[in-house]
XYZ file of C-alpha atoms in Angstrom:
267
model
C -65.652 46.377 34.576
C -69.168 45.000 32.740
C -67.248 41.545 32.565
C -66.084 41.875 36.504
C -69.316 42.353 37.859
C -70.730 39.632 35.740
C -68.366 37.386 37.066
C -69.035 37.931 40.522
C -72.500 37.171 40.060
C -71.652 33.496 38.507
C -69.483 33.099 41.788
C -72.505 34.161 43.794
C -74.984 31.924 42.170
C -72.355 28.846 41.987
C -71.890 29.337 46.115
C -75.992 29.621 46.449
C -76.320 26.174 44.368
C -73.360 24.749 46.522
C -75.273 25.594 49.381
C -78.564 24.049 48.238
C -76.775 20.271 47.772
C -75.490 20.565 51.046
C -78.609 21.088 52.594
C -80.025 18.392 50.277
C -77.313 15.780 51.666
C -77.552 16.989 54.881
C -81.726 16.049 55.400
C -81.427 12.735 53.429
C -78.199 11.649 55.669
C -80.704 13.059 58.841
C -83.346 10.769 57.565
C -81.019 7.735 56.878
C -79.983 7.755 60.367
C -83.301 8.495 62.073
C -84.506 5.298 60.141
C -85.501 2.260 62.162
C -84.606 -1.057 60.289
C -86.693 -4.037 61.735
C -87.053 -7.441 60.256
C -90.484 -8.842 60.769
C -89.410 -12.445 59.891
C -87.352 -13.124 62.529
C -83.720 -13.282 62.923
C -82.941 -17.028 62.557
C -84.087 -19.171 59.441
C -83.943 -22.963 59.231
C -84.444 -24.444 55.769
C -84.595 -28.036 54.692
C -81.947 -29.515 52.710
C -83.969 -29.486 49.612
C -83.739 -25.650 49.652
C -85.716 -23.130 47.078
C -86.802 -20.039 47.379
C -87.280 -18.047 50.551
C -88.567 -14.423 51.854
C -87.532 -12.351 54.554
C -90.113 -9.503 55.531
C -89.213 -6.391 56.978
C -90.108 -2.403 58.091
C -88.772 0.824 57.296
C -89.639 2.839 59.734
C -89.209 7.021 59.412
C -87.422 6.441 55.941
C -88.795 8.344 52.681
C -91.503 6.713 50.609
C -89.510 3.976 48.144
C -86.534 3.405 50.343
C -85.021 0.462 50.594
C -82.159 -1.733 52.397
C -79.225 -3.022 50.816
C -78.328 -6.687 51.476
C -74.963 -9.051 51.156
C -74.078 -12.334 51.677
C -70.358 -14.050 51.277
C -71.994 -17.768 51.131
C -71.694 -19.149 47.735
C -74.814 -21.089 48.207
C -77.225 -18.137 48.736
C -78.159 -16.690 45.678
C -80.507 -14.318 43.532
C -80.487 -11.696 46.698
C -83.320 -9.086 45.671
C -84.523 -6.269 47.614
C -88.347 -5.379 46.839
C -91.001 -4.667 49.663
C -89.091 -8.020 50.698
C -85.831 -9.478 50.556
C -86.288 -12.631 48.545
C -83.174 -15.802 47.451
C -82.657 -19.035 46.583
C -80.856 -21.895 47.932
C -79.948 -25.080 46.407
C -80.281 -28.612 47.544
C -77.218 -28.962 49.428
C -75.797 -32.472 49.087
C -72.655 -32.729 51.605
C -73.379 -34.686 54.671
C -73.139 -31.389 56.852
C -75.463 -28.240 57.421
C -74.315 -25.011 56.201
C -75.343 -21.745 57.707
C -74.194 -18.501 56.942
C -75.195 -14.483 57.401
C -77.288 -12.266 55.399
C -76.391 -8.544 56.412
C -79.176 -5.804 55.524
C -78.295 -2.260 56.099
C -79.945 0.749 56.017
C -78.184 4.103 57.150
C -76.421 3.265 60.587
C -78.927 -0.188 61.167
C -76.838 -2.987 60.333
C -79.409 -6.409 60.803
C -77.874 -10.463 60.692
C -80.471 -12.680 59.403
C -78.812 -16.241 60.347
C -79.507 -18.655 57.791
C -79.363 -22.661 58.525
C -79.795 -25.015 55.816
C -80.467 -28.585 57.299
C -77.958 -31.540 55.844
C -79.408 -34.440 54.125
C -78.853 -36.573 57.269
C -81.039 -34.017 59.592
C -84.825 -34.470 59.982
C -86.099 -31.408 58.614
C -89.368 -32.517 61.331
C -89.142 -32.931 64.832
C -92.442 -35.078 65.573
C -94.076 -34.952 68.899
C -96.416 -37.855 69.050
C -95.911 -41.564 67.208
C -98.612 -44.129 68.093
C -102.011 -45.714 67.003
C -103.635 -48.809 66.962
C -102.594 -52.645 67.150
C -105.278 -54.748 65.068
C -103.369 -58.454 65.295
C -103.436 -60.708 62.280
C -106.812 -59.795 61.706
C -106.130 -58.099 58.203
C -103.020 -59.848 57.705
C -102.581 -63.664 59.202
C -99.167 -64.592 60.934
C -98.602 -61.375 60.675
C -99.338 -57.671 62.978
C -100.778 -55.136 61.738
C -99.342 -51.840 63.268
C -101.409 -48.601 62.406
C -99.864 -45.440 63.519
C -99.121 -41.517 62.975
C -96.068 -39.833 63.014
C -97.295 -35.714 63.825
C -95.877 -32.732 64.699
C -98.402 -32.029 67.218
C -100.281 -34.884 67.438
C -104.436 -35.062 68.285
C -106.668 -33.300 70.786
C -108.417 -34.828 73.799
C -111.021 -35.974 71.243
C -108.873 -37.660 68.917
C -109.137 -35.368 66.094
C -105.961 -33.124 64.391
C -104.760 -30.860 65.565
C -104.773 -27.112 63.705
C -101.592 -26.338 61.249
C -100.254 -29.625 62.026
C -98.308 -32.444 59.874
C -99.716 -36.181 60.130
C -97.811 -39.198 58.807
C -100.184 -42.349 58.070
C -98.489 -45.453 58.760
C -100.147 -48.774 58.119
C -97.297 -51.347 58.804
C -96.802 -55.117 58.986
C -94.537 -56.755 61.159
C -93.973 -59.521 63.918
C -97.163 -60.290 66.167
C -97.200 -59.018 69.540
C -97.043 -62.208 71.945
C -97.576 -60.392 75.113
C -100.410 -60.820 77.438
C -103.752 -58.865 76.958
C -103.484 -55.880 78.256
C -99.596 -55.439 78.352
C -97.539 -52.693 76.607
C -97.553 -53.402 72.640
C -94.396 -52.048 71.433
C -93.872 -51.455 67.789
C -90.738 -54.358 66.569
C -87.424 -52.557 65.743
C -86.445 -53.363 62.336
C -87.086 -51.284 58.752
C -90.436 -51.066 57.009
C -90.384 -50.574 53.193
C -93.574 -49.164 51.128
C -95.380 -52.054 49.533
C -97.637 -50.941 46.433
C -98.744 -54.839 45.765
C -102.103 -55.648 47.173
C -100.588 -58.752 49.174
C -99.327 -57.358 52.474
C -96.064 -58.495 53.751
C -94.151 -58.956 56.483
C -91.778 -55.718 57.418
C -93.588 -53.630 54.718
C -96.074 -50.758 54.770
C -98.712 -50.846 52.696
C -99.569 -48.139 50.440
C -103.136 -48.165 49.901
C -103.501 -47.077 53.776
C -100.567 -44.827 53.964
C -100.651 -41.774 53.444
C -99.881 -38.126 54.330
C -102.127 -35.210 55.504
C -101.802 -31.641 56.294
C -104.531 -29.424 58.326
C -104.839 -25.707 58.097
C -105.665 -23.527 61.028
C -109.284 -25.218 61.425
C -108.037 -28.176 61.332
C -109.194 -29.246 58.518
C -107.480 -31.366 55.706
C -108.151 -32.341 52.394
C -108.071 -35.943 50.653
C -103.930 -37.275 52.085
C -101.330 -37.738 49.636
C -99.821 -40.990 48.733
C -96.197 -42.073 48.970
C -94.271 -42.018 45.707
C -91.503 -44.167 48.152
C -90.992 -44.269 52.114
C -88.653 -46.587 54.579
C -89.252 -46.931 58.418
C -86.504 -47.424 60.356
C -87.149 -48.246 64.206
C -84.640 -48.493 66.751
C -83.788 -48.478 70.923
C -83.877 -44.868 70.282
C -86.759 -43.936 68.442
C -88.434 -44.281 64.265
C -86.710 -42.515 61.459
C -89.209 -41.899 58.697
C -88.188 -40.992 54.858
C -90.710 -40.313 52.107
C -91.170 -38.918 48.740
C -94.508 -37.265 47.929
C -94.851 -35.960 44.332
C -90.790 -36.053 44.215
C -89.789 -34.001 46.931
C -88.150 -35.637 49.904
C -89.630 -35.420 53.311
C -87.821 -37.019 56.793
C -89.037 -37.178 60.376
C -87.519 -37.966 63.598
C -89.426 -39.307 66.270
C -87.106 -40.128 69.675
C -88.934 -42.756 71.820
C -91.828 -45.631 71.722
C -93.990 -45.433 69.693
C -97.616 -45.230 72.046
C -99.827 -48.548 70.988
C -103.493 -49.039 71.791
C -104.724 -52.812 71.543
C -107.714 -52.800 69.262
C -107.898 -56.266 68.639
C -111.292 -56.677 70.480
């Protein structure tokens, strides 16, 4: 009888405990699905075909203090996935003549979030410039031959002629044909392809590299002493000026569709 009664108390204190982790599973699987998964990042990335490392930012909102998302990706290409207050990877160059995009899925409960991921081919300008042009100074600096001196930016200069904030400026000082218009008329820049020249001689079809140079401003506008071209090419076309550097061994390109804009400053 003694052992009876003691086993009905073990049943009664196994179906209390049962009913304890129920409740436990119930309030976390409440919380999980009240949770509001937002990514602060945006939804799209674009990367440049040199790739690295990346961050996508996000909020938790109505979860429990140190929860996180989970995250997956089937590309091969996107690696080192880590979920921290952020959701870092990596990305290699890629080297095929195509861009490669692919999903990252983060989850959290019953939120289910696509972060598209683009990373930009070799053959793709990773910059989209909105203004090309500059000055014309003849043979002045360079006889029989023009001297061409121009930017390539992203958003080009104010009504004052200074940069712009958070902008991108490519120095260009380039020699090519001589512009045998009349005074006055529209200097265009000659098609052809410009290579970086780091003799002190000028030449014709090259840009020289004591004058060339590249600059970035922060959000004053403000920029600090321009970096020099390790190697850059020019190419300028009936549709526009392809531009490829390297600066301290990492590649940049820009893609500017149109004339370049030429002031005559001969005079």
């Amino acid at each position: 009888m003694k052992k009876f009664i003691y086993l009905l108390a073990a049943l009664s204190l196994g179906f209390a405990a049962c009913d304890k982790a129920d409740n436990s599973e119930s309030g976390k699987s409440n919380e999980t699905e009240s949770a509001t998964l937002t990514i602060t990042s945006g939804e799209t990335m674009e990367v440049t075909h040199e790739g690295g490392s990346f961050e996508i930012t996000y909020t938790l909102e109505g979860a429990s203090k140190g929860a996180k998302p989970t995250t997956s990706c089937n590309a091969s290409w996107i690696t080192d996935l880590t979920v921290g207050d952020t959701i870092t990877f990596y990305i290699p160059v890629n080297e095929t003549e195509e861009s490669r995009i692919a999903p990252i899925l983060i989850s959290y409960g019953n939120n289910h979030v696509q972060v598209i991921v683009k990373q930009l081919s070799k053959n793709e300008a990773a910059l989209k410039a909105s203004f090309f042009g500059g000055e014309y100074y003849g043979s002045v600096y360079s006889p029989g031959m023009g001297n061409y001196y121009l930017h390539l930016s992203d958003n080009g200069f104010n009504d004052k002629g200074y940069d712009m904030p958070n902008s991108k400026y490519y120095c260009l000082d380039l020699y090519g044909p001589l512009y045998e218009g009349p005074d006055g008329g529209e200097i265009k820049l000659p098609h052809g392809t410009y290579t970086l020249n780091t003799d002190s001689e000028n030449r014709l079809w090259t840009m020289s590299w004591e004058y060339s140079g590249y600059r970035e401003t922060n959000e004053n506008g403000e920029s600090y002493d321009p970096y020099l071209y390790d190697n850059a090419t020019l190419v300028v076309d009936a549709e526009g000026a392809t531009f490829e550097c390297f600066i301290e061994g990492v590649e940049h390109r820009v893609r500017f569709n149109g004339e370049a804009t030429i002031i005559d400053a001969r005079y």
